[in-house]
């Protein structure tokens, strides 16, 4: 048996029926070179014992894992930059498997670059190797910072030269498998509303409640649970200085976990207008507008639930977003600083003064510097005031920040004994670093910088945990 005793298959989505997905065949690739194997994630779902040949068979050729259905391309529509598109669906990926983790959560193994499907349109159904590397880096950094995120389980280079408009071509190809809590997008509901299939929406509501939000009792309370989850997600993005780039309704799911990392960026400095996607000419999904974008998407999702809930109940659920976002933002900033709760007023002061200090410090302070230097608040004063950014900790903006910081007691200051905090600088994930990692792979097939970077990110995550 190629799987371990902790492997627990539970292919629930396929049981919804053919109205929700299509059986597809994976592409036949000329090569299968294993480039990334996330052993930590594999251990959570009982797949860590696979031999390399078995790994490639399951995640490169997609031989079915025990107890799983055939690969299914999921059906969905969505608003893309607020324009409705009925021609979507899994165009270069599929749901390969569903299984329980060591905490009992249902997780999906979803692919990217696994070949054409009925929803590929004119696309080749492939993923560039660079795109796969970028997804690894985004997911690893976000996980280390406590952001709800998918994890890249596997990346296999596939030996096909790909033509792309946004990369030097031909470029190398890959197939990726991500481990995610759910791939049920808002757009799945939108597709069935578009075709006026209230029967399918009703079935989907039951599936989401039973599988992901068991405390919900009806459509309105399910919406409330999704609203709270999305508020937590976007608050964590804000505290991480992360710009997703493409917050379309097909890129947001019912569990509030980010996935499908395309033109993402981490901010080099605090800038609300920072835009990750070069094609977002009006900054619709800029860093400072992400909460607005997610709330707009939630309203579209709520619209699909109208046949199953009274309008006031849906409005009440949506109105939870603002207060939840405020509370979750304060919790996220406290977590990044390693501080205890000191109340709402003190929590908001911490956010406001931190961002003001970042704005004044610019790229010299960056987005990560202040969190790293002042981890556990006053317990890090010696580190901060003798470190490489010490000169930036002066003046009115700093004094206001310092006062807000001192209003919070440190949470587990023994974490500062971790070797990570003896280093002068935090780990960052800026575009120049990403490009340097890719250049080493593209020019010399050197994967050491990627491995070294992910190891340092994981160490920093362990230090914060």
Protein backbone atom coordinates (compact mmCIF):
# COMPACT_ATOMS: atom_id res chain seq x y z
CA UNK A 1 0.00 0.00 0.00
CA UNK A 2 1.75 3.27 -1.09
CA UNK A 3 0.02 5.44 1.50
CA UNK A 4 0.41 5.60 5.26
CA UNK A 5 -2.04 4.71 8.04
CA UNK A 6 -2.99 8.38 8.41
CA UNK A 7 -4.25 8.57 4.83
CA UNK A 8 -8.04 9.02 4.90
CA UNK A 9 -9.73 9.48 1.52
CA UNK A 10 -13.07 11.30 1.44
CA UNK A 11 -14.00 12.37 -2.13
CA UNK A 12 -17.09 14.41 -1.28
CA UNK A 13 -17.25 16.89 -4.14
CA UNK A 14 -17.58 14.22 -6.82
CA UNK A 15 -20.63 12.89 -4.96
CA UNK A 16 -22.48 16.13 -5.78
CA UNK A 17 -22.85 14.84 -9.33
CA UNK A 18 -22.01 15.77 -12.90
CA UNK A 19 -23.71 19.17 -12.70
CA UNK A 20 -20.78 20.44 -10.63
CA UNK A 21 -17.74 19.03 -12.43
CA UNK A 22 -16.56 17.02 -15.40
CA UNK A 23 -14.40 13.92 -15.49
CA UNK A 24 -11.16 14.74 -17.35
CA UNK A 25 -7.96 13.05 -18.42
CA UNK A 26 -4.60 14.42 -17.28
CA UNK A 27 -2.06 15.38 -19.91
CA UNK A 28 0.64 12.91 -20.90
CA UNK A 29 3.91 14.72 -20.26
CA UNK A 30 7.21 13.82 -21.95
CA UNK A 31 9.19 14.14 -18.69
CA UNK A 32 8.60 13.98 -14.95
CA UNK A 33 11.37 15.64 -12.94
CA UNK A 34 10.45 16.09 -9.29
CA UNK A 35 11.41 19.61 -8.25
CA UNK A 36 9.45 20.22 -5.03
CA UNK A 37 8.10 17.80 -2.49
CA UNK A 38 6.46 19.31 0.58
CA UNK A 39 7.10 16.55 3.08
CA UNK A 40 5.64 18.56 5.96
CA UNK A 41 2.31 18.97 4.15
CA UNK A 42 2.38 15.36 2.95
CA UNK A 43 2.71 14.16 6.55
CA UNK A 44 -0.52 15.94 7.48
CA UNK A 45 -2.48 13.72 5.09
CA UNK A 46 -0.60 10.43 5.28
CA UNK A 47 1.33 10.76 2.02
CA UNK A 48 4.82 11.32 3.41
CA UNK A 49 5.80 7.67 3.00
CA UNK A 50 5.47 7.63 -0.79
CA UNK A 51 8.62 6.61 -2.64
CA UNK A 52 9.72 9.05 -5.33
CA UNK A 53 8.41 6.82 -8.13
CA UNK A 54 5.04 6.59 -6.36
CA UNK A 55 5.00 10.35 -5.83
CA UNK A 56 5.60 11.00 -9.51
CA UNK A 57 2.98 8.42 -10.47
CA UNK A 58 0.32 10.13 -8.35
CA UNK A 59 1.29 13.78 -8.85
CA UNK A 60 2.85 13.73 -12.33
CA UNK A 61 0.89 11.07 -14.20
CA UNK A 62 -2.05 11.27 -11.78
CA UNK A 63 -2.58 7.62 -11.17
CA UNK A 64 -5.54 7.67 -8.73
CA UNK A 65 -4.79 7.52 -5.04
CA UNK A 66 -6.64 4.75 -3.18
CA UNK A 67 -10.32 5.44 -2.59
CA UNK A 68 -10.50 8.50 -4.86
CA UNK A 69 -12.71 9.33 -7.83
CA UNK A 70 -11.34 10.18 -11.25
CA UNK A 71 -10.00 13.73 -11.76
CA UNK A 72 -12.80 16.32 -11.93
CA UNK A 73 -12.62 19.76 -13.57
CA UNK A 74 -14.84 22.01 -11.48
CA UNK A 75 -17.52 24.16 -13.10
CA UNK A 76 -17.82 27.82 -12.16
CA UNK A 77 -18.38 31.32 -13.49
CA UNK A 78 -17.17 34.57 -11.99
CA UNK A 79 -16.73 38.30 -12.06
CA UNK A 80 -13.32 39.21 -13.44
CA UNK A 81 -12.45 42.82 -12.66
CA UNK A 82 -16.21 43.21 -11.99
CA UNK A 83 -17.25 41.99 -15.44
CA UNK A 84 -19.26 38.76 -15.41
CA UNK A 85 -17.67 35.92 -17.36
CA UNK A 86 -19.74 32.78 -18.02
CA UNK A 87 -16.85 31.08 -19.84
CA UNK A 88 -14.82 29.99 -16.84
CA UNK A 89 -14.17 26.71 -15.05
CA UNK A 90 -11.04 24.69 -14.34
CA UNK A 91 -9.14 25.33 -17.56
CA UNK A 92 -5.74 23.95 -16.60
CA UNK A 93 -6.41 22.06 -13.42
CA UNK A 94 -8.70 19.61 -11.69
CA UNK A 95 -9.62 18.23 -8.32
CA UNK A 96 -7.37 15.19 -8.05
CA UNK A 97 -8.38 13.95 -4.59
CA UNK A 98 -9.98 14.85 -1.27
CA UNK A 99 -8.73 13.54 2.04
CA UNK A 100 -8.75 14.26 5.76
CA UNK A 101 -5.77 15.76 7.56
CA UNK A 102 -4.53 14.90 11.04
CA UNK A 103 -7.06 17.36 12.52
CA UNK A 104 -9.99 15.86 10.62
CA UNK A 105 -10.35 18.72 8.13
CA UNK A 106 -11.29 17.88 4.57
CA UNK A 107 -8.51 18.97 2.20
CA UNK A 108 -8.35 19.08 -1.58
CA UNK A 109 -5.51 18.07 -3.84
CA UNK A 110 -5.98 20.49 -6.70
CA UNK A 111 -3.74 20.71 -9.76
CA UNK A 112 -2.44 23.48 -11.96
CA UNK A 113 -0.91 22.81 -15.36
CA UNK A 114 -2.32 19.29 -15.62
CA UNK A 115 -3.70 19.65 -19.15
CA UNK A 116 -6.68 20.86 -21.10
CA UNK A 117 -10.26 20.52 -19.93
CA UNK A 118 -13.64 21.49 -21.40
CA UNK A 119 -12.99 24.98 -19.95
CA UNK A 120 -9.54 25.61 -21.42
CA UNK A 121 -10.90 27.71 -24.29
CA UNK A 122 -7.79 28.62 -26.30
CA UNK A 123 -5.37 27.83 -23.49
CA UNK A 124 -2.88 24.98 -23.51
CA UNK A 125 -3.73 23.84 -19.98
CA UNK A 126 -0.11 24.09 -18.90
CA UNK A 127 1.82 25.90 -16.16
CA UNK A 128 5.24 27.47 -16.54
CA UNK A 129 7.93 26.27 -14.19
CA UNK A 130 8.44 29.86 -13.07
CA UNK A 131 4.75 30.10 -12.22
CA UNK A 132 5.06 27.01 -10.04
CA UNK A 133 8.14 28.36 -8.26
CA UNK A 134 6.34 31.64 -7.57
CA UNK A 135 3.39 29.77 -6.04
CA UNK A 136 5.73 27.85 -3.73
CA UNK A 137 7.29 31.08 -2.51
CA UNK A 138 3.99 32.87 -1.97
CA UNK A 139 2.42 29.99 -0.06
CA UNK A 140 5.49 29.38 2.12
CA UNK A 141 5.80 33.03 3.09
CA UNK A 142 2.10 33.41 3.86
CA UNK A 143 1.99 30.24 5.93
CA UNK A 144 4.98 31.44 7.95
CA UNK A 145 3.15 34.70 8.65
CA UNK A 146 -0.02 32.99 9.83
CA UNK A 147 -2.15 33.75 6.76
CA UNK A 148 -4.78 31.14 5.79
CA UNK A 149 -3.29 29.73 2.61
CA UNK A 150 -3.06 26.69 0.40
CA UNK A 151 0.28 24.87 0.39
CA UNK A 152 2.13 23.65 -2.66
CA UNK A 153 2.47 19.91 -2.18
CA UNK A 154 4.33 19.02 -5.37
CA UNK A 155 5.98 20.60 -8.39
CA UNK A 156 7.16 18.41 -11.25
CA UNK A 157 8.92 19.71 -14.33
CA UNK A 158 7.32 18.23 -17.44
CA UNK A 159 9.68 18.88 -20.34
CA UNK A 160 7.46 20.87 -22.68
CA UNK A 161 8.59 24.26 -24.07
CA UNK A 162 5.79 26.78 -23.53
CA UNK A 163 5.08 30.04 -25.33
CA UNK A 164 3.96 32.91 -23.09
CA UNK A 165 3.46 36.62 -23.65
CA UNK A 166 4.66 37.68 -20.20
CA UNK A 167 7.84 35.56 -20.03
CA UNK A 168 10.78 34.98 -22.36
CA UNK A 169 9.67 32.09 -24.56
CA UNK A 170 9.95 29.23 -24.95
CA UNK A 171 9.96 28.65 -21.22
CA UNK A 172 9.99 25.53 -19.07
CA UNK A 173 6.79 23.73 -18.06
CA UNK A 174 5.55 22.11 -14.88
CA UNK A 175 2.57 20.56 -13.16
CA UNK A 176 1.73 21.60 -9.62
CA UNK A 177 -0.43 20.06 -6.89
CA UNK A 178 -1.70 22.27 -4.09
CA UNK A 179 -3.19 21.18 -0.78
CA UNK A 180 -6.11 23.45 0.05
CA UNK A 181 -9.03 23.46 2.47
CA UNK A 182 -11.53 24.05 -0.34
CA UNK A 183 -11.81 24.84 -4.04
CA UNK A 184 -15.51 25.76 -3.79
CA UNK A 185 -15.34 29.26 -5.19
CA UNK A 186 -17.99 31.97 -5.05
CA UNK A 187 -18.17 31.40 -8.80
CA UNK A 188 -19.51 27.85 -8.31
CA UNK A 189 -22.66 29.38 -6.82
CA UNK A 190 -22.71 32.05 -9.52
CA UNK A 191 -22.73 29.49 -12.31
CA UNK A 192 -25.85 27.78 -11.01
CA UNK A 193 -27.57 31.11 -10.37
CA UNK A 194 -26.77 32.11 -13.97
CA UNK A 195 -28.64 29.03 -15.21
CA UNK A 196 -31.40 29.51 -12.63
CA UNK A 197 -30.69 26.11 -11.08
CA UNK A 198 -31.92 26.76 -7.57
CA UNK A 199 -32.00 23.02 -6.98
CA UNK A 200 -28.24 22.84 -7.50
CA UNK A 201 -27.61 25.89 -5.33
CA UNK A 202 -29.63 24.26 -2.57
CA UNK A 203 -27.54 21.11 -2.88
CA UNK A 204 -24.37 23.18 -2.80
CA UNK A 205 -25.48 25.08 0.31
CA UNK A 206 -26.01 21.76 2.08
CA UNK A 207 -22.58 20.56 0.97
CA UNK A 208 -20.82 23.70 2.22
CA UNK A 209 -22.60 23.64 5.57
CA UNK A 210 -22.00 19.94 6.17
CA UNK A 211 -18.39 20.03 5.00
CA UNK A 212 -16.98 23.42 5.97
CA UNK A 213 -19.34 25.38 8.22
CA UNK A 214 -21.22 22.83 10.37
CA UNK A 215 -22.36 25.45 12.89
CA UNK A 216 -24.42 27.16 10.18
CA UNK A 217 -28.08 26.18 9.95
CA UNK A 218 -29.27 27.88 6.75
CA UNK A 219 -28.13 29.98 3.81
CA UNK A 220 -27.92 33.23 5.79
CA UNK A 221 -25.86 31.77 8.61
CA UNK A 222 -23.63 30.04 6.05
CA UNK A 223 -23.07 33.43 4.41
CA UNK A 224 -22.21 34.90 7.81
CA UNK A 225 -19.58 32.21 8.34
CA UNK A 226 -18.07 32.90 4.91
CA UNK A 227 -18.09 36.66 5.58
CA UNK A 228 -16.18 36.19 8.84
CA UNK A 229 -13.68 33.86 7.17
CA UNK A 230 -13.03 36.33 4.36
CA UNK A 231 -12.64 39.21 6.83
CA UNK A 232 -9.98 37.22 8.63
CA UNK A 233 -8.20 36.43 5.37
CA UNK A 234 -7.98 40.00 4.09
CA UNK A 235 -6.96 41.27 7.54
CA UNK A 236 -4.09 38.77 7.56
CA UNK A 237 -3.07 39.86 4.05
CA UNK A 238 -2.95 43.44 5.30
CA UNK A 239 -0.76 42.56 8.27
CA UNK A 240 1.52 40.57 5.97
CA UNK A 241 1.89 43.39 3.44
CA UNK A 242 0.57 41.05 0.75
CA UNK A 243 -1.19 42.06 -2.46
CA UNK A 244 -2.98 39.10 -4.06
CA UNK A 245 -3.43 40.88 -7.37
CA UNK A 246 -6.56 39.23 -8.78
CA UNK A 247 -9.51 39.18 -6.39
CA UNK A 248 -12.10 37.94 -8.86
CA UNK A 249 -15.02 35.90 -7.55
CA UNK A 250 -13.50 32.74 -8.98
CA UNK A 251 -10.39 33.30 -6.83
CA UNK A 252 -12.22 33.49 -3.49
CA UNK A 253 -13.54 30.40 -1.75
CA UNK A 254 -16.03 29.55 0.97
CA UNK A 255 -13.41 28.74 3.63
CA UNK A 256 -11.52 32.03 3.47
CA UNK A 257 -8.21 30.56 2.39
CA UNK A 258 -6.10 32.18 -0.30
CA UNK A 259 -4.96 30.19 -3.31
CA UNK A 260 -4.12 30.48 -7.02
CA UNK A 261 -1.22 32.89 -6.73
CA UNK A 262 -0.62 34.70 -10.00
CA UNK A 263 0.75 38.27 -10.02
CA UNK A 264 1.11 38.50 -6.23
CA UNK A 265 3.60 40.80 -4.52
CA UNK A 266 4.74 41.58 -1.01
CA UNK A 267 5.10 45.30 -0.40
CA UNK A 268 8.61 46.76 -0.33
CA UNK A 269 7.17 49.57 1.81
CA UNK A 270 3.75 50.59 3.07
CA UNK A 271 1.80 51.93 0.11
CA UNK A 272 -2.01 51.59 -0.04
CA UNK A 273 -1.93 52.21 -3.80
CA UNK A 274 0.54 49.41 -4.52
CA UNK A 275 -0.81 47.19 -7.32
CA UNK A 276 0.53 43.69 -7.96
CA UNK A 277 -0.88 42.97 -11.43
CA UNK A 278 0.58 44.91 -14.36
CA UNK A 279 -2.78 44.58 -16.12
CA UNK A 280 -4.71 46.21 -13.25
CA UNK A 281 -4.42 49.67 -14.77
CA UNK A 282 -6.90 51.35 -12.40
CA UNK A 283 -5.66 49.71 -9.21
CA UNK A 284 -8.96 47.93 -8.59
CA UNK A 285 -7.18 45.28 -6.56
CA UNK A 286 -4.46 47.48 -5.08
CA UNK A 287 -3.22 46.71 -1.58
CA UNK A 288 -5.37 49.32 0.13
CA UNK A 289 -8.53 48.30 -1.75
CA UNK A 290 -8.41 44.58 -1.03
CA UNK A 291 -11.01 44.73 1.75
CA UNK A 292 -13.37 46.63 -0.56
CA UNK A 293 -12.76 44.12 -3.34
CA UNK A 294 -13.49 41.15 -1.11
CA UNK A 295 -16.63 42.77 0.27
CA UNK A 296 -17.86 43.47 -3.28
CA UNK A 297 -17.28 39.80 -4.13
CA UNK A 298 -19.18 38.75 -1.01
CA UNK A 299 -22.17 40.79 -2.18
CA UNK A 300 -22.16 38.90 -5.48
CA UNK A 301 -22.02 35.64 -3.57
CA UNK A 302 -24.91 36.77 -1.35
CA UNK A 303 -26.97 37.50 -4.44
CA UNK A 304 -26.92 33.81 -5.39
CA UNK A 305 -28.52 32.94 -2.03
CA UNK A 306 -31.64 35.11 -2.39
CA UNK A 307 -33.99 32.21 -3.15
CA UNK A 308 -33.05 30.66 0.21
CA UNK A 309 -32.99 33.58 2.67
CA UNK A 310 -34.86 36.77 3.40
CA UNK A 311 -33.14 39.94 2.21
CA UNK A 312 -32.68 41.40 5.74
CA UNK A 313 -30.93 38.22 6.90
CA UNK A 314 -28.49 38.39 3.98
CA UNK A 315 -27.85 42.08 4.60
CA UNK A 316 -27.21 41.39 8.28
CA UNK A 317 -24.70 38.70 7.34
CA UNK A 318 -22.89 41.03 4.94
CA UNK A 319 -22.80 43.78 7.54
CA UNK A 320 -20.69 41.54 9.75
CA UNK A 321 -17.75 42.16 7.43
CA UNK A 322 -16.77 45.63 8.67
CA UNK A 323 -16.66 44.84 12.40
CA UNK A 324 -15.05 41.46 11.73
CA UNK A 325 -12.36 43.05 9.56
CA UNK A 326 -11.54 45.59 12.29
CA UNK A 327 -11.33 42.91 14.98
CA UNK A 328 -9.34 40.54 12.79
CA UNK A 329 -6.94 43.30 11.74
CA UNK A 330 -6.19 44.09 15.36
CA UNK A 331 -5.67 40.41 16.11
CA UNK A 332 -3.40 40.06 13.07
CA UNK A 333 -1.20 43.00 14.04
CA UNK A 334 -0.98 41.77 17.63
CA UNK A 335 0.07 38.36 16.34
CA UNK A 336 2.74 39.85 14.10
CA UNK A 337 4.13 41.81 17.06
CA UNK A 338 3.69 38.99 19.59
CA UNK A 339 1.47 41.02 21.90
CA UNK A 340 -1.48 40.35 24.17
CA UNK A 341 -4.89 41.92 23.68
CA UNK A 342 -5.20 45.33 25.34
CA UNK A 343 -8.64 46.26 24.06
CA UNK A 344 -10.10 47.71 20.89
CA UNK A 345 -8.87 51.29 21.31
CA UNK A 346 -5.31 50.20 22.01
CA UNK A 347 -5.46 47.68 19.16
CA UNK A 348 -6.51 50.30 16.64
CA UNK A 349 -3.85 52.71 17.89
CA UNK A 350 -1.25 49.99 17.31
CA UNK A 351 -2.34 49.57 13.70
CA UNK A 352 -2.56 53.29 12.96
CA UNK A 353 0.80 54.17 14.47
CA UNK A 354 2.55 51.18 12.91
CA UNK A 355 1.39 52.15 9.44
CA UNK A 356 2.30 55.80 10.03
CA UNK A 357 5.81 54.75 11.10
CA UNK A 358 6.10 52.52 8.04
CA UNK A 359 4.98 55.36 5.76
CA UNK A 360 7.65 57.62 7.22
CA UNK A 361 10.36 54.96 7.09
CA UNK A 362 9.74 54.04 3.45
CA UNK A 363 11.83 51.30 1.86
CA UNK A 364 14.57 51.75 4.47
CA UNK A 365 12.16 50.34 7.05
CA UNK A 366 10.18 48.23 4.60
CA UNK A 367 7.12 46.31 5.71
CA UNK A 368 8.80 43.53 7.68
CA UNK A 369 11.42 45.51 9.59
CA UNK A 370 9.23 46.96 12.32
CA UNK A 371 7.51 43.64 13.10
CA UNK A 372 10.85 41.87 13.34
CA UNK A 373 12.59 44.55 15.38
CA UNK A 374 9.76 44.99 17.89
CA UNK A 375 8.63 41.39 18.32
CA UNK A 376 7.09 41.07 21.80
CA UNK A 377 7.09 44.83 22.16
CA UNK A 378 9.25 46.30 24.90
CA UNK A 379 11.03 42.96 25.33
CA UNK A 380 12.78 43.75 22.02
CA UNK A 381 13.76 47.36 22.76
CA UNK A 382 17.42 46.47 23.09
CA UNK A 383 17.39 44.60 19.80
CA UNK A 384 15.52 47.32 17.95
CA UNK A 385 17.54 50.27 19.20
CA UNK A 386 20.90 48.66 18.38
CA UNK A 387 19.87 46.99 15.11
CA UNK A 388 20.36 48.15 11.52
CA UNK A 389 17.14 50.21 11.53
CA UNK A 390 17.73 51.92 14.87
CA UNK A 391 18.15 55.37 13.29
CA UNK A 392 14.57 55.18 11.99
CA UNK A 393 13.19 54.82 15.51
CA UNK A 394 13.07 58.49 16.41
CA UNK A 395 10.70 61.42 15.97
CA UNK A 396 7.00 61.96 16.46
CA UNK A 397 5.79 58.96 14.40
CA UNK A 398 8.04 56.64 16.36
CA UNK A 399 7.05 58.11 19.72
CA UNK A 400 3.37 57.55 18.92
CA UNK A 401 4.11 54.00 17.80
CA UNK A 402 6.21 53.31 20.88
CA UNK A 403 3.42 54.50 23.16
CA UNK A 404 0.91 52.25 21.39
CA UNK A 405 3.32 49.34 21.63
CA UNK A 406 3.88 49.81 25.37
CA UNK A 407 0.13 49.61 25.96
CA UNK A 408 0.32 45.89 25.13
CA UNK A 409 1.98 43.22 27.26
CA UNK A 410 4.27 40.80 25.42
CA UNK A 411 2.89 37.38 24.58
CA UNK A 412 5.37 34.54 25.23
CA UNK A 413 8.52 36.67 25.11
CA UNK A 414 10.59 33.49 25.46
CA UNK A 415 10.15 33.21 21.69
CA UNK A 416 12.88 35.85 21.38
CA UNK A 417 15.38 33.17 22.37
CA UNK A 418 14.94 31.58 18.94
CA UNK A 419 18.11 32.00 16.82
CA UNK A 420 16.08 33.83 14.16
CA UNK A 421 15.84 36.87 16.44
CA UNK A 422 19.61 37.01 16.85
CA UNK A 423 19.87 37.87 13.15
CA UNK A 424 19.93 41.51 12.05
CA UNK A 425 17.23 41.30 9.40
CA UNK A 426 13.95 39.51 8.79
CA UNK A 427 13.21 37.29 5.84
CA UNK A 428 11.35 39.12 3.09
CA UNK A 429 9.85 38.03 -0.22
CA UNK A 430 10.30 40.98 -2.53
CA UNK A 431 10.18 40.80 -6.30
CA UNK A 432 13.96 41.11 -6.73
CA UNK A 433 14.46 38.11 -4.45
CA UNK A 434 11.89 36.07 -6.39
CA UNK A 435 13.53 36.95 -9.69
CA UNK A 436 16.99 36.04 -8.35
CA UNK A 437 15.73 32.65 -7.23
CA UNK A 438 14.19 32.05 -10.63
CA UNK A 439 17.31 33.27 -12.48
CA UNK A 440 19.42 30.67 -10.68
CA UNK A 441 17.02 27.97 -11.91
CA UNK A 442 16.62 29.34 -15.42
CA UNK A 443 20.32 29.99 -16.05
CA UNK A 444 22.08 27.22 -14.15
CA UNK A 445 19.35 24.81 -13.04
CA UNK A 446 20.40 25.73 -9.52
CA UNK A 447 17.64 24.95 -7.01
CA UNK A 448 19.72 25.67 -3.91
CA UNK A 449 18.53 29.30 -3.55
CA UNK A 450 14.89 28.15 -3.56
CA UNK A 451 15.55 25.45 -0.98
CA UNK A 452 17.60 27.78 1.21
CA UNK A 453 14.96 30.51 1.05
CA UNK A 454 12.10 28.22 2.02
CA UNK A 455 14.15 26.79 4.90
CA UNK A 456 14.79 30.30 6.23
CA UNK A 457 11.13 31.24 5.85
CA UNK A 458 10.07 28.14 7.76
CA UNK A 459 12.56 28.91 10.51
CA UNK A 460 11.12 32.41 10.82
CA UNK A 461 7.62 30.98 10.95
CA UNK A 462 8.67 28.61 13.72
CA UNK A 463 10.20 31.49 15.66
CA UNK A 464 6.95 33.47 15.47
CA UNK A 465 4.67 30.50 16.20
